[in-house]
Amino acid sequence: MSEEEQQIPPEDANAPINVKVVSATGDEVFFKIKRSTKLSKLQGAYANKVGKDVNSIRFLYDGARISDTDTPASLDMEDNDTIDVMVEQVGGCVPCSS
Amino acid sequence: MSEMPEAIIAQEFDSLPNQGDPQVYHSFQLYVKQLCRIADFFRIIEKNIRLCLTRHETPPSDGTVLMIVLNLQRVWKYTLELKVNTECKLFQTLDLHPAETAEILRSIMMPLSKTFEVKLHHISPASFKTLGVGQWLDDEIINYFVEKWCSKSQSTLGFNTWFMEMLLCACQNSKWGFNLGGFEDCTEMVLFCGGLVKWDRVFIPINEFNTHWYSASINFVTKRIEIYDSLAVVYFANRRRPVESRKNTNLMLVLMWLSEVLGRIRGEEVQLMNDSATEWQCDPHVEVPFQPNCFDCGVHVLWHLQHVLQFGTVQNDCVSPRWKFSSDMIGKRLRLAQEILDDCSL
């Protein structure tokens, strides 16, 4: 028994987790990803799926920007966690007519 | 060491760059960098001497060492003073000559090497170019400076530009009932706060319809919640209106709710929503310097932050060359672009 128990953690660490990517409008896309896979890969796949330039969207986990080198393991993500995806923001002024 | 610090520095340097110099901007930059280096140098010698002294069981009794330390401190302080004055002179010069400043800004934005992207991975060359003449700033630039300046300040919590968007979204979904999904409990908010560092001011940049930047601050010392908008039309249209029909009234309600939640995280009771006798004051339309153009609101927002960090609020009549707003923010754009380039040592 004790031998089996010891084998579980390494298996767990490699097991893929489900990640939900939610846009500001509430659209959801699900991904299955290994805990050691860089999230930049997921970002690229998402951008492809929704047909957007990956440079025009920002991925946030717990309110903080995900950087290209982050992985689910490095961010301590759990199964069924949510990644928020926001669109780039710009601003100069509101047109005076509106 | 009978010479005055002025004389010592003057020995090492040529005189201040003068206005007729065609490379005046670069001369100023070089001058300031050299002063920083010299100041660091004096500081290190002085620290080392003091460290050596503490290791001696019997310090020398004639006071020579003490004299040297004091002199080093004097030179160090004078060098820093000179650096600050030189910078102010540069900032003043930039504000006085917008056309020339625009030329310099264009020239420093041109050559962007590969190392730029590697060193600042969230700021792409495309984002960096939004600091250029007449461009609309993007979220990457605002977030870069909010994070950098606030974490350095230790006194001000800076939220990123998505915080308000997500919070307002949560509010709308709950029909202003303040039953805010993930934001209900403080733990989610603490994550946004980047942990429990001691801060007594909060700065929030806000993006509106992907066309406009403005900002809000919560000050737990002066007990004020303020919203800063660089658009004159918004200010003048709303100052006259009754409270309930002002543009920022709903936003102010959210900020009041937020202040209560953040107050709990700080470990102090803030009661605003149902307390008419509260000491807190809210100004949804503070009079701030206005932008005379259609592109500078993002720069204004970063300057609101500069003022919040420096003065705790936006000072409309600030005259210090370092902090004051100018009608054309081109000099500020150059300073911001230069700061990014310096940060990745380009």
GROMACS .gro file of C-alpha atoms in nm:
model
  444
    1MET     CA    1   0.000   0.000   0.000
    2SER     CA    2   0.263   0.246   0.104
    3GLU     CA    3   0.452   0.189  -0.223
    4GLU     CA    4   0.143   0.268  -0.427
    5GLU     CA    5   0.076   0.583  -0.230
    6GLN     CA    6   0.425   0.705  -0.299
    7GLN     CA    7   0.373   0.664  -0.671
    8ILE     CA    8   0.066   0.886  -0.686
    9PRO     CA    9   0.226   1.232  -0.659
   10PRO     CA   10   0.452   1.202  -0.969
   11GLU     CA   11   0.157   1.072  -1.170
   12ASP     CA   12  -0.055   1.363  -1.050
   13ALA     CA   13   0.211   1.614  -1.140
   14ASN     CA   14   0.211   1.497  -1.498
   15ALA     CA   15  -0.163   1.456  -1.537
   16PRO     CA   16  -0.324   1.712  -1.770
   17ILE     CA   17  -0.563   1.963  -1.619
   18ASN     CA   18  -0.870   2.130  -1.765
   19VAL     CA   19  -0.847   2.506  -1.806
   20LYS     CA   20  -1.137   2.733  -1.892
   21VAL     CA   21  -1.058   3.048  -2.089
   22VAL     CA   22  -1.330   3.311  -2.040
   23SER     CA   23  -1.355   3.630  -2.246
   24ALA     CA   24  -1.487   3.962  -2.116
   25THR     CA   25  -1.817   3.892  -2.293
   26GLY     CA   26  -1.849   3.559  -2.112
   27ASP     CA   27  -1.760   3.323  -2.398
   28GLU     CA   28  -1.588   3.010  -2.273
   29VAL     CA   29  -1.333   2.785  -2.440
   30PHE     CA   30  -1.200   2.472  -2.270
   31PHE     CA   31  -0.848   2.336  -2.295
   32LYS     CA   32  -0.677   2.027  -2.164
   33ILE     CA   33  -0.315   2.105  -2.090
   34LYS     CA   34  -0.019   1.936  -1.920
   35ARG     CA   35   0.096   2.108  -1.605
   36SER     CA   36   0.443   2.149  -1.750
   37THR     CA   37   0.333   2.296  -2.084
   38LYS     CA   38   0.398   2.665  -2.132
   39LEU     CA   39   0.079   2.868  -2.129
   40SER     CA   40   0.204   3.064  -2.429
   41LYS     CA   41   0.107   2.756  -2.629
   42LEU     CA   42  -0.248   2.777  -2.495
   43GLN     CA   43  -0.255   3.149  -2.574
   44GLY     CA   44  -0.159   3.079  -2.934
   45ALA     CA   45  -0.418   2.804  -2.964
   46TYR     CA   46  -0.689   3.027  -2.821
   47ALA     CA   47  -0.601   3.317  -3.051
   48ASN     CA   48  -0.617   3.080  -3.346
   49LYS     CA   49  -0.953   2.943  -3.238
   50VAL     CA   50  -1.119   3.283  -3.200
   51GLY     CA   51  -0.937   3.427  -3.501
   52LYS     CA   52  -0.751   3.707  -3.324
   53ASP     CA   53  -0.391   3.826  -3.328
   54VAL     CA   54  -0.227   3.688  -3.014
   55ASN     CA   55  -0.060   4.028  -2.958
   56SER     CA   56  -0.399   4.197  -2.924
   57ILE     CA   57  -0.524   3.983  -2.635
   58ARG     CA   58  -0.406   3.955  -2.273
   59PHE     CA   59  -0.436   3.648  -2.052
   60LEU     CA   60  -0.487   3.698  -1.680
   61TYR     CA   61  -0.481   3.444  -1.401
   62ASP     CA   62  -0.612   3.571  -1.067
   63GLY     CA   63  -0.599   3.925  -1.205
   64ALA     CA   64  -0.231   3.915  -1.294
   65ARG     CA   65  -0.085   3.897  -1.641
   66ILE     CA   66   0.039   3.556  -1.754
   67SER     CA   67   0.385   3.578  -1.902
   68ASP     CA   68   0.513   3.365  -2.187
   69THR     CA   69   0.725   3.143  -1.967
   70ASP     CA   70   0.449   3.060  -1.714
   71THR     CA   71   0.313   2.707  -1.691
   72PRO     CA   72   0.013   2.573  -1.492
   73ALA     CA   73   0.268   2.428  -1.250
   74SER     CA   74   0.455   2.757  -1.203
   75LEU     CA   75   0.126   2.938  -1.133
   76ASP     CA   76   0.000   2.662  -0.901
   77MET     CA   77  -0.310   2.616  -1.116
   78GLU     CA   78  -0.565   2.353  -1.028
   79ASP     CA   79  -0.799   2.144  -1.239
   80ASN     CA   80  -1.091   2.349  -1.380
   81ASP     CA   81  -0.927   2.684  -1.308
   82THR     CA   82  -1.025   2.987  -1.513
   83ILE     CA   83  -0.807   3.214  -1.723
   84ASP     CA   84  -0.956   3.552  -1.811
   85VAL     CA   85  -0.885   3.685  -2.153
   86MET     CA   86  -0.907   4.059  -2.214
   87VAL     CA   87  -0.870   4.259  -2.533
   88GLU     CA   88  -0.596   4.523  -2.561
   89GLN     CA   89  -0.705   4.868  -2.445
   90VAL     CA   90  -0.616   5.202  -2.598
   91GLY     CA   91  -0.734   5.554  -2.531
   92GLY     CA   92  -0.676   5.914  -2.635
   93CYS     CA   93  -1.008   6.084  -2.580
   94VAL     CA   94  -1.379   6.035  -2.628
   95PRO     CA   95  -1.498   6.197  -2.953
   96CYS     CA   96  -1.659   6.523  -2.846
   97SER     CA   97  -1.978   6.450  -3.039
   98SER     CA   98  -2.069   6.144  -2.829
   99MET     CA   99   3.966   6.892   0.214
  100SER     CA  100   3.913   7.264   0.215
  101GLU     CA  101   3.760   7.289  -0.130
  102MET     CA  102   3.387   7.330  -0.166
  103PRO     CA  103   3.189   7.047  -0.323
  104GLU     CA  104   3.095   7.282  -0.607
  105ALA     CA  105   3.461   7.323  -0.696
  106ILE     CA  106   3.526   6.950  -0.686
  107ILE     CA  107   3.237   6.868  -0.916
  108ALA     CA  108   3.322   7.158  -1.148
  109GLN     CA  109   3.673   7.015  -1.178
  110GLU     CA  110   3.536   6.685  -1.302
  111PHE     CA  111   3.282   6.830  -1.540
  112ASP     CA  112   3.239   7.079  -1.815
  113SER     CA  113   2.968   7.332  -1.753
  114LEU     CA  114   2.599   7.248  -1.789
  115PRO     CA  115   2.488   7.174  -2.145
  116ASN     CA  116   2.366   7.495  -2.304
  117GLN     CA  117   2.058   7.552  -2.514
  118GLY     CA  118   2.251   7.620  -2.834
  119ASP     CA  119   2.402   7.271  -2.834
  120PRO     CA  120   2.236   7.068  -3.113
  121GLN     CA  121   2.283   6.754  -2.906
  122VAL     CA  122   2.148   6.929  -2.597
  123TYR     CA  123   1.915   6.643  -2.499
  124HIS     CA  124   2.185   6.378  -2.516
  125SER     CA  125   2.432   6.604  -2.336
  126PHE     CA  126   2.179   6.645  -2.055
  127GLN     CA  127   2.120   6.269  -2.039
  128LEU     CA  128   2.493   6.201  -2.023
  129TYR     CA  129   2.544   6.469  -1.760
  130VAL     CA  130   2.270   6.329  -1.535
  131LYS     CA  131   2.401   5.974  -1.573
  132GLN     CA  132   2.752   6.084  -1.480
  133LEU     CA  133   2.622   6.267  -1.173
  134CYS     CA  134   2.438   5.951  -1.065
  135ARG     CA  135   2.755   5.750  -1.105
  136ILE     CA  136   2.961   5.998  -0.905
  137ALA     CA  137   2.697   6.018  -0.631
  138ASP     CA  138   2.695   5.638  -0.602
  139PHE     CA  139   3.073   5.640  -0.589
  140PHE     CA  140   3.091   5.887  -0.299
  141ARG     CA  141   2.816   5.702  -0.118
  142ILE     CA  142   3.002   5.370  -0.142
  143ILE     CA  143   3.332   5.517  -0.016
  144GLU     CA  144   3.156   5.681   0.275
  145LYS     CA  145   2.969   5.362   0.366
  146ASN     CA  146   3.287   5.157   0.348
  147ILE     CA  147   3.474   5.395   0.575
  148ARG     CA  148   3.194   5.381   0.828
  149LEU     CA  149   3.188   5.003   0.808
  150CYS     CA  150   3.564   4.990   0.870
  151LEU     CA  151   3.522   5.219   1.170
  152THR     CA  152   3.267   4.993   1.335
  153ARG     CA  153   3.516   4.706   1.308
  154HIS     CA  154   3.792   4.896   1.484
  155GLU     CA  155   3.805   4.847   1.856
  156THR     CA  156   3.967   5.183   1.915
  157PRO     CA  157   3.863   5.442   1.656
  158PRO     CA  158   4.126   5.709   1.578
  159SER     CA  159   4.089   5.990   1.826
  160ASP     CA  160   4.200   6.294   1.624
  161GLY     CA  161   3.873   6.329   1.431
  162THR     CA  162   4.031   6.313   1.085
  163VAL     CA  163   3.818   6.018   0.982
  164LEU     CA  164   3.504   6.184   1.106
  165MET     CA  165   3.594   6.491   0.901
  166ILE     CA  166   3.642   6.278   0.590
  167VAL     CA  167   3.308   6.106   0.636
  168LEU     CA  168   3.129   6.436   0.682
  169ASN     CA  169   3.297   6.581   0.376
  170LEU     CA  170   3.205   6.279   0.169
  171GLN     CA  171   2.844   6.318   0.283
  172ARG     CA  172   2.851   6.682   0.178
  173VAL     CA  173   2.983   6.605  -0.168
  174TRP     CA  174   2.733   6.323  -0.207
  175LYS     CA  175   2.440   6.544  -0.112
  176TYR     CA  176   2.560   6.822  -0.338
  177THR     CA  177   2.595   6.581  -0.632
  178LEU     CA  178   2.238   6.458  -0.582
  179GLU     CA  179   2.114   6.816  -0.560
  180LEU     CA  180   2.293   6.901  -0.880
  181LYS     CA  181   2.142   6.597  -1.048
  182VAL     CA  182   1.789   6.698  -0.945
  183ASN     CA  183   1.845   7.057  -1.061
  184THR     CA  184   1.988   6.941  -1.393
  185GLU     CA  185   1.690   6.713  -1.450
  186CYS     CA  186   1.449   6.995  -1.371
  187LYS     CA  187   1.628   7.220  -1.616
  188LEU     CA  188   1.600   6.948  -1.881
  189PHE     CA  189   1.229   6.893  -1.812
  190GLN     CA  190   1.167   7.267  -1.834
  191THR     CA  191   1.356   7.286  -2.161
  192LEU     CA  192   1.149   7.000  -2.306
  193ASP     CA  193   0.822   7.168  -2.208
  194LEU     CA  194   0.937   7.500  -2.357
  195HIS     CA  195   1.031   7.352  -2.695
  196PRO     CA  196   0.759   7.105  -2.799
  197ALA     CA  197   0.857   7.096  -3.167
  198GLU     CA  198   1.221   7.008  -3.094
  199THR     CA  199   1.111   6.760  -2.826
  200ALA     CA  200   0.884   6.584  -3.078
  201GLU     CA  201   1.186   6.551  -3.309
  202ILE     CA  202   1.395   6.393  -3.031
  203LEU     CA  203   1.108   6.159  -2.940
  204ARG     CA  204   1.083   6.045  -3.303
  205SER     CA  205   1.455   5.985  -3.320
  206ILE     CA  206   1.482   5.776  -3.000
  207MET     CA  207   1.184   5.562  -3.106
  208MET     CA  208   1.334   5.469  -3.439
  209PRO     CA  209   1.599   5.206  -3.372
  210LEU     CA  210   1.442   4.924  -3.173
  211SER     CA  211   1.670   4.627  -3.144
  212LYS     CA  212   1.580   4.265  -3.073
  213THR     CA  213   1.702   4.293  -2.714
  214PHE     CA  214   1.414   4.532  -2.648
  215GLU     CA  215   1.152   4.259  -2.681
  216VAL     CA  216   1.357   4.010  -2.486
  217LYS     CA  217   1.412   4.241  -2.191
  218LEU     CA  218   1.060   4.377  -2.156
  219HIS     CA  219   0.847   4.095  -2.279
  220HIS     CA  220   0.507   4.258  -2.218
  221ILE     CA  221   0.603   4.574  -2.404
  222SER     CA  222   0.623   4.499  -2.772
  223PRO     CA  223   0.771   4.753  -3.016
  224ALA     CA  224   0.409   4.821  -3.120
  225SER     CA  225   0.315   4.912  -2.761
  226PHE     CA  226   0.626   5.123  -2.721
  227LYS     CA  227   0.535   5.320  -3.030
  228THR     CA  228   0.207   5.427  -2.865
  229LEU     CA  229   0.425   5.669  -2.666
  230GLY     CA  230   0.509   5.840  -2.996
  231VAL     CA  231   0.392   6.184  -3.108
  232GLY     CA  232   0.011   6.204  -3.114
  233GLN     CA  233  -0.047   5.832  -3.046
  234TRP     CA  234  -0.303   5.676  -2.812
  235LEU     CA  235  -0.134   5.497  -2.520
  236ASP     CA  236  -0.214   5.129  -2.482
  237ASP     CA  237  -0.271   4.914  -2.172
  238GLU     CA  238   0.082   4.770  -2.174
  239ILE     CA  239   0.241   5.112  -2.127
  240ILE     CA  240  -0.002   5.219  -1.853
  241ASN     CA  241   0.035   4.887  -1.669
  242TYR     CA  242   0.413   4.894  -1.697
  243PHE     CA  243   0.445   5.228  -1.518
  244VAL     CA  244   0.164   5.167  -1.267
  245GLU     CA  245   0.329   4.844  -1.157
  246LYS     CA  246   0.682   4.983  -1.157
  247TRP     CA  247   0.616   5.312  -0.980
  248CYS     CA  248   0.369   5.173  -0.726
  249SER     CA  249   0.582   4.877  -0.623
  250LYS     CA  250   0.873   5.119  -0.576
  251SER     CA  251   0.663   5.358  -0.369
  252GLN     CA  252   0.563   5.110  -0.094
  253SER     CA  253   0.276   5.345  -0.009
  254THR     CA  254   0.043   5.316  -0.305
  255LEU     CA  255  -0.139   5.015  -0.436
  256GLY     CA  256  -0.176   5.030  -0.813
  257PHE     CA  257  -0.437   4.817  -0.986
  258ASN     CA  258  -0.390   4.714  -1.346
  259THR     CA  259  -0.613   4.844  -1.624
  260TRP     CA  260  -0.828   4.531  -1.632
  261PHE     CA  261  -0.926   4.550  -1.268
  262MET     CA  262  -1.199   4.812  -1.315
  263GLU     CA  263  -1.321   4.651  -1.634
  264MET     CA  264  -1.366   4.318  -1.458
  265LEU     CA  265  -1.515   4.478  -1.148
  266LEU     CA  266  -1.767   4.683  -1.348
  267CYS     CA  267  -1.854   4.373  -1.547
  268ALA     CA  268  -1.921   4.185  -1.222
  269CYS     CA  269  -2.134   4.479  -1.101
  270GLN     CA  270  -2.344   4.484  -1.414
  271ASN     CA  271  -2.407   4.112  -1.390
  272SER     CA  272  -2.534   4.158  -1.039
  273LYS     CA  273  -2.746   4.463  -1.138
  274TRP     CA  274  -2.561   4.696  -0.899
  275GLY     CA  275  -2.662   4.476  -0.607
  276PHE     CA  276  -2.298   4.457  -0.493
  277ASN     CA  277  -2.324   4.084  -0.482
  278LEU     CA  278  -2.012   4.054  -0.686
  279GLY     CA  279  -1.935   3.696  -0.776
  280GLY     CA  280  -1.566   3.631  -0.726
  281PHE     CA  281  -1.515   3.975  -0.574
  282GLU     CA  282  -1.751   3.901  -0.286
  283ASP     CA  283  -1.484   3.776  -0.058
  284CYS     CA  284  -1.166   3.960   0.011
  285THR     CA  285  -0.939   3.676  -0.091
  286GLU     CA  286  -0.994   3.744  -0.460
  287MET     CA  287  -0.930   4.112  -0.400
  288VAL     CA  288  -0.611   4.039  -0.208
  289LEU     CA  289  -0.481   3.855  -0.515
  290PHE     CA  290  -0.544   4.168  -0.719
  291CYS     CA  291  -0.366   4.370  -0.451
  292GLY     CA  292  -0.055   4.160  -0.502
  293GLY     CA  293  -0.045   4.045  -0.142
  294LEU     CA  294  -0.076   4.232   0.182
  295VAL     CA  295   0.185   4.503   0.156
  296LYS     CA  296   0.130   4.812   0.367
  297TRP     CA  297  -0.027   5.081   0.150
  298ASP     CA  298  -0.250   5.375   0.234
  299ARG     CA  299  -0.334   5.498  -0.113
  300VAL     CA  300  -0.487   5.319  -0.409
  301PHE     CA  301  -0.461   5.416  -0.775
  302ILE     CA  302  -0.693   5.277  -1.042
  303PRO     CA  303  -0.647   5.346  -1.415
  304ILE     CA  304  -0.973   5.313  -1.607
  305ASN     CA  305  -1.033   5.252  -1.976
  306GLU     CA  306  -1.359   5.370  -2.129
  307PHE     CA  307  -1.501   5.213  -2.449
  308ASN     CA  308  -1.148   5.152  -2.574
  309THR     CA  309  -1.123   5.523  -2.656
  310HIS     CA  310  -1.041   5.703  -2.331
  311TRP     CA  311  -0.824   5.675  -2.020
  312TYR     CA  312  -0.904   5.831  -1.686
  313SER     CA  313  -0.827   5.736  -1.327
  314ALA     CA  314  -0.943   5.719  -0.968
  315SER     CA  315  -0.769   5.724  -0.632
  316ILE     CA  316  -0.866   5.622  -0.282
  317ASN     CA  317  -0.666   5.785  -0.003
  318PHE     CA  318  -0.704   5.620   0.337
  319VAL     CA  319  -0.508   5.897   0.513
  320THR     CA  320  -0.703   6.198   0.389
  321LYS     CA  321  -1.016   5.981   0.356
  322ARG     CA  322  -1.091   6.096   0.004
  323ILE     CA  323  -1.213   5.915  -0.306
  324GLU     CA  324  -1.143   6.111  -0.624
  325ILE     CA  325  -1.195   6.059  -0.995
  326TYR     CA  326  -0.962   6.241  -1.237
  327ASP     CA  327  -1.060   6.298  -1.599
  328SER     CA  328  -0.850   6.513  -1.833
  329LEU     CA  329  -1.145   6.591  -2.061
  330ALA     CA  330  -1.270   6.943  -1.999
  331VAL     CA  331  -1.613   6.872  -2.153
  332VAL     CA  332  -1.682   6.593  -1.905
  333TYR     CA  333  -1.581   6.815  -1.614
  334PHE     CA  334  -1.784   7.120  -1.712
  335ALA     CA  335  -2.092   6.922  -1.819
  336ASN     CA  336  -2.104   6.729  -1.493
  337ARG     CA  337  -2.011   6.990  -1.234
  338ARG     CA  338  -2.344   7.164  -1.296
  339ARG     CA  339  -2.559   6.853  -1.285
  340PRO     CA  340  -2.735   6.719  -0.977
  341VAL     CA  341  -2.543   6.434  -0.812
  342GLU     CA  342  -2.771   6.156  -0.932
  343SER     CA  343  -2.727   6.239  -1.300
  344ARG     CA  344  -2.352   6.295  -1.302
  345LYS     CA  345  -2.153   6.069  -1.530
  346ASN     CA  346  -1.935   5.919  -1.258
  347THR     CA  347  -2.197   5.867  -0.988
  348ASN     CA  348  -2.230   5.493  -1.048
  349LEU     CA  349  -1.855   5.454  -1.065
  350MET     CA  350  -1.824   5.643  -0.737
  351LEU     CA  351  -2.066   5.398  -0.576
  352VAL     CA  352  -1.844   5.112  -0.688
  353LEU     CA  353  -1.538   5.295  -0.551
  354MET     CA  354  -1.714   5.349  -0.218
  355TRP     CA  355  -1.791   4.980  -0.200
  356LEU     CA  356  -1.430   4.905  -0.298
  357SER     CA  357  -1.300   5.136  -0.024
  358GLU     CA  358  -1.498   4.940   0.234
  359VAL     CA  359  -1.358   4.609   0.107
  360LEU     CA  360  -0.999   4.744   0.092
  361GLY     CA  361  -1.046   4.897   0.436
  362ARG     CA  362  -1.123   4.549   0.570
  363ILE     CA  363  -0.807   4.414   0.403
  364ARG     CA  364  -0.610   4.697   0.568
  365GLY     CA  365  -0.771   4.601   0.897
  366GLU     CA  366  -0.969   4.922   0.948
  367GLU     CA  367  -1.340   4.983   0.950
  368VAL     CA  368  -1.455   5.199   0.659
  369GLN     CA  369  -1.828   5.256   0.655
  370LEU     CA  370  -1.948   5.464   0.361
  371MET     CA  371  -2.258   5.323   0.203
  372ASN     CA  372  -2.505   5.358   0.485
  373ASP     CA  373  -2.334   5.621   0.693
  374SER     CA  374  -2.431   5.980   0.624
  375ALA     CA  375  -2.206   6.109   0.902
  376THR     CA  376  -1.890   5.958   0.756
  377GLU     CA  377  -1.572   6.166   0.751
  378TRP     CA  378  -1.495   6.040   0.401
  379GLN     CA  379  -1.530   6.280   0.110
  380CYS     CA  380  -1.597   6.183  -0.248
  381ASP     CA  381  -1.532   6.396  -0.555
  382PRO     CA  382  -1.647   6.227  -0.878
  383HIS     CA  383  -1.522   6.516  -1.096
  384VAL     CA  384  -1.203   6.669  -0.959
  385GLU     CA  385  -1.072   6.974  -1.141
  386VAL     CA  386  -0.745   6.861  -1.299
  387PRO     CA  387  -0.535   6.997  -1.588
  388PHE     CA  388  -0.719   6.928  -1.913
  389GLN     CA  389  -0.587   6.791  -2.240
  390PRO     CA  390  -0.618   7.038  -2.529
  391ASN     CA  391  -0.598   6.758  -2.785
  392CYS     CA  392  -0.743   6.420  -2.875
  393PHE     CA  393  -0.457   6.191  -2.777
  394ASP     CA  394  -0.295   6.276  -2.442
  395CYS     CA  395  -0.537   6.125  -2.186
  396GLY     CA  396  -0.315   5.820  -2.128
  397VAL     CA  397  -0.018   6.044  -2.047
  398HIS     CA  398  -0.243   6.247  -1.817
  399VAL     CA  399  -0.341   5.928  -1.633
  400LEU     CA  400   0.027   5.845  -1.572
  401TRP     CA  401   0.076   6.202  -1.448
  402HIS     CA  402  -0.223   6.165  -1.216
  403LEU     CA  403  -0.034   5.869  -1.071
  404GLN     CA  404   0.287   6.076  -1.039
  405HIS     CA  405   0.090   6.332  -0.837
  406VAL     CA  406  -0.084   6.069  -0.623
  407LEU     CA  407   0.255   5.916  -0.542
  408GLN     CA  408   0.410   6.256  -0.470
  409PHE     CA  409   0.127   6.457  -0.313
  410GLY     CA  410  -0.150   6.206  -0.239
  411THR     CA  411  -0.381   6.383  -0.484
  412VAL     CA  412  -0.366   6.562  -0.820
  413GLN     CA  413  -0.243   6.919  -0.775
  414ASN     CA  414  -0.402   7.139  -1.035
  415ASP     CA  415  -0.167   7.432  -0.978
  416CYS     CA  416   0.163   7.248  -0.933
  417VAL     CA  417   0.458   7.455  -1.063
  418SER     CA  418   0.753   7.224  -1.001
  419PRO     CA  419   0.912   7.145  -1.341
  420ARG     CA  420   0.933   6.780  -1.244
  421TRP     CA  421   0.565   6.727  -1.165
  422LYS     CA  422   0.364   7.001  -1.338
  423PHE     CA  423   0.136   6.925  -1.630
  424SER     CA  424   0.198   7.103  -1.958
  425SER     CA  425  -0.057   7.183  -2.223
  426ASP     CA  426   0.137   6.965  -2.462
  427MET     CA  427   0.248   6.644  -2.291
  428ILE     CA  428   0.517   6.572  -2.550
  429GLY     CA  429   0.798   6.627  -2.297
  430LYS     CA  430   0.632   6.371  -2.068
  431ARG     CA  431   0.609   6.123  -2.355
  432LEU     CA  432   0.981   6.162  -2.413
  433ARG     CA  433   1.055   6.111  -2.043
  434LEU     CA  434   0.839   5.797  -2.031
  435ALA     CA  435   0.995   5.654  -2.348
  436GLN     CA  436   1.343   5.732  -2.212
  437GLU     CA  437   1.257   5.561  -1.882
  438ILE     CA  438   1.159   5.242  -2.066
  439LEU     CA  439   1.476   5.251  -2.275
  440ASP     CA  440   1.687   5.313  -1.962
  441ASP     CA  441   1.511   5.025  -1.785
  442CYS     CA  442   1.626   4.781  -2.050
  443SER     CA  443   1.960   4.965  -2.066
  444LEU     CA  444   1.937   5.063  -2.430
   0.00000   0.00000   0.00000
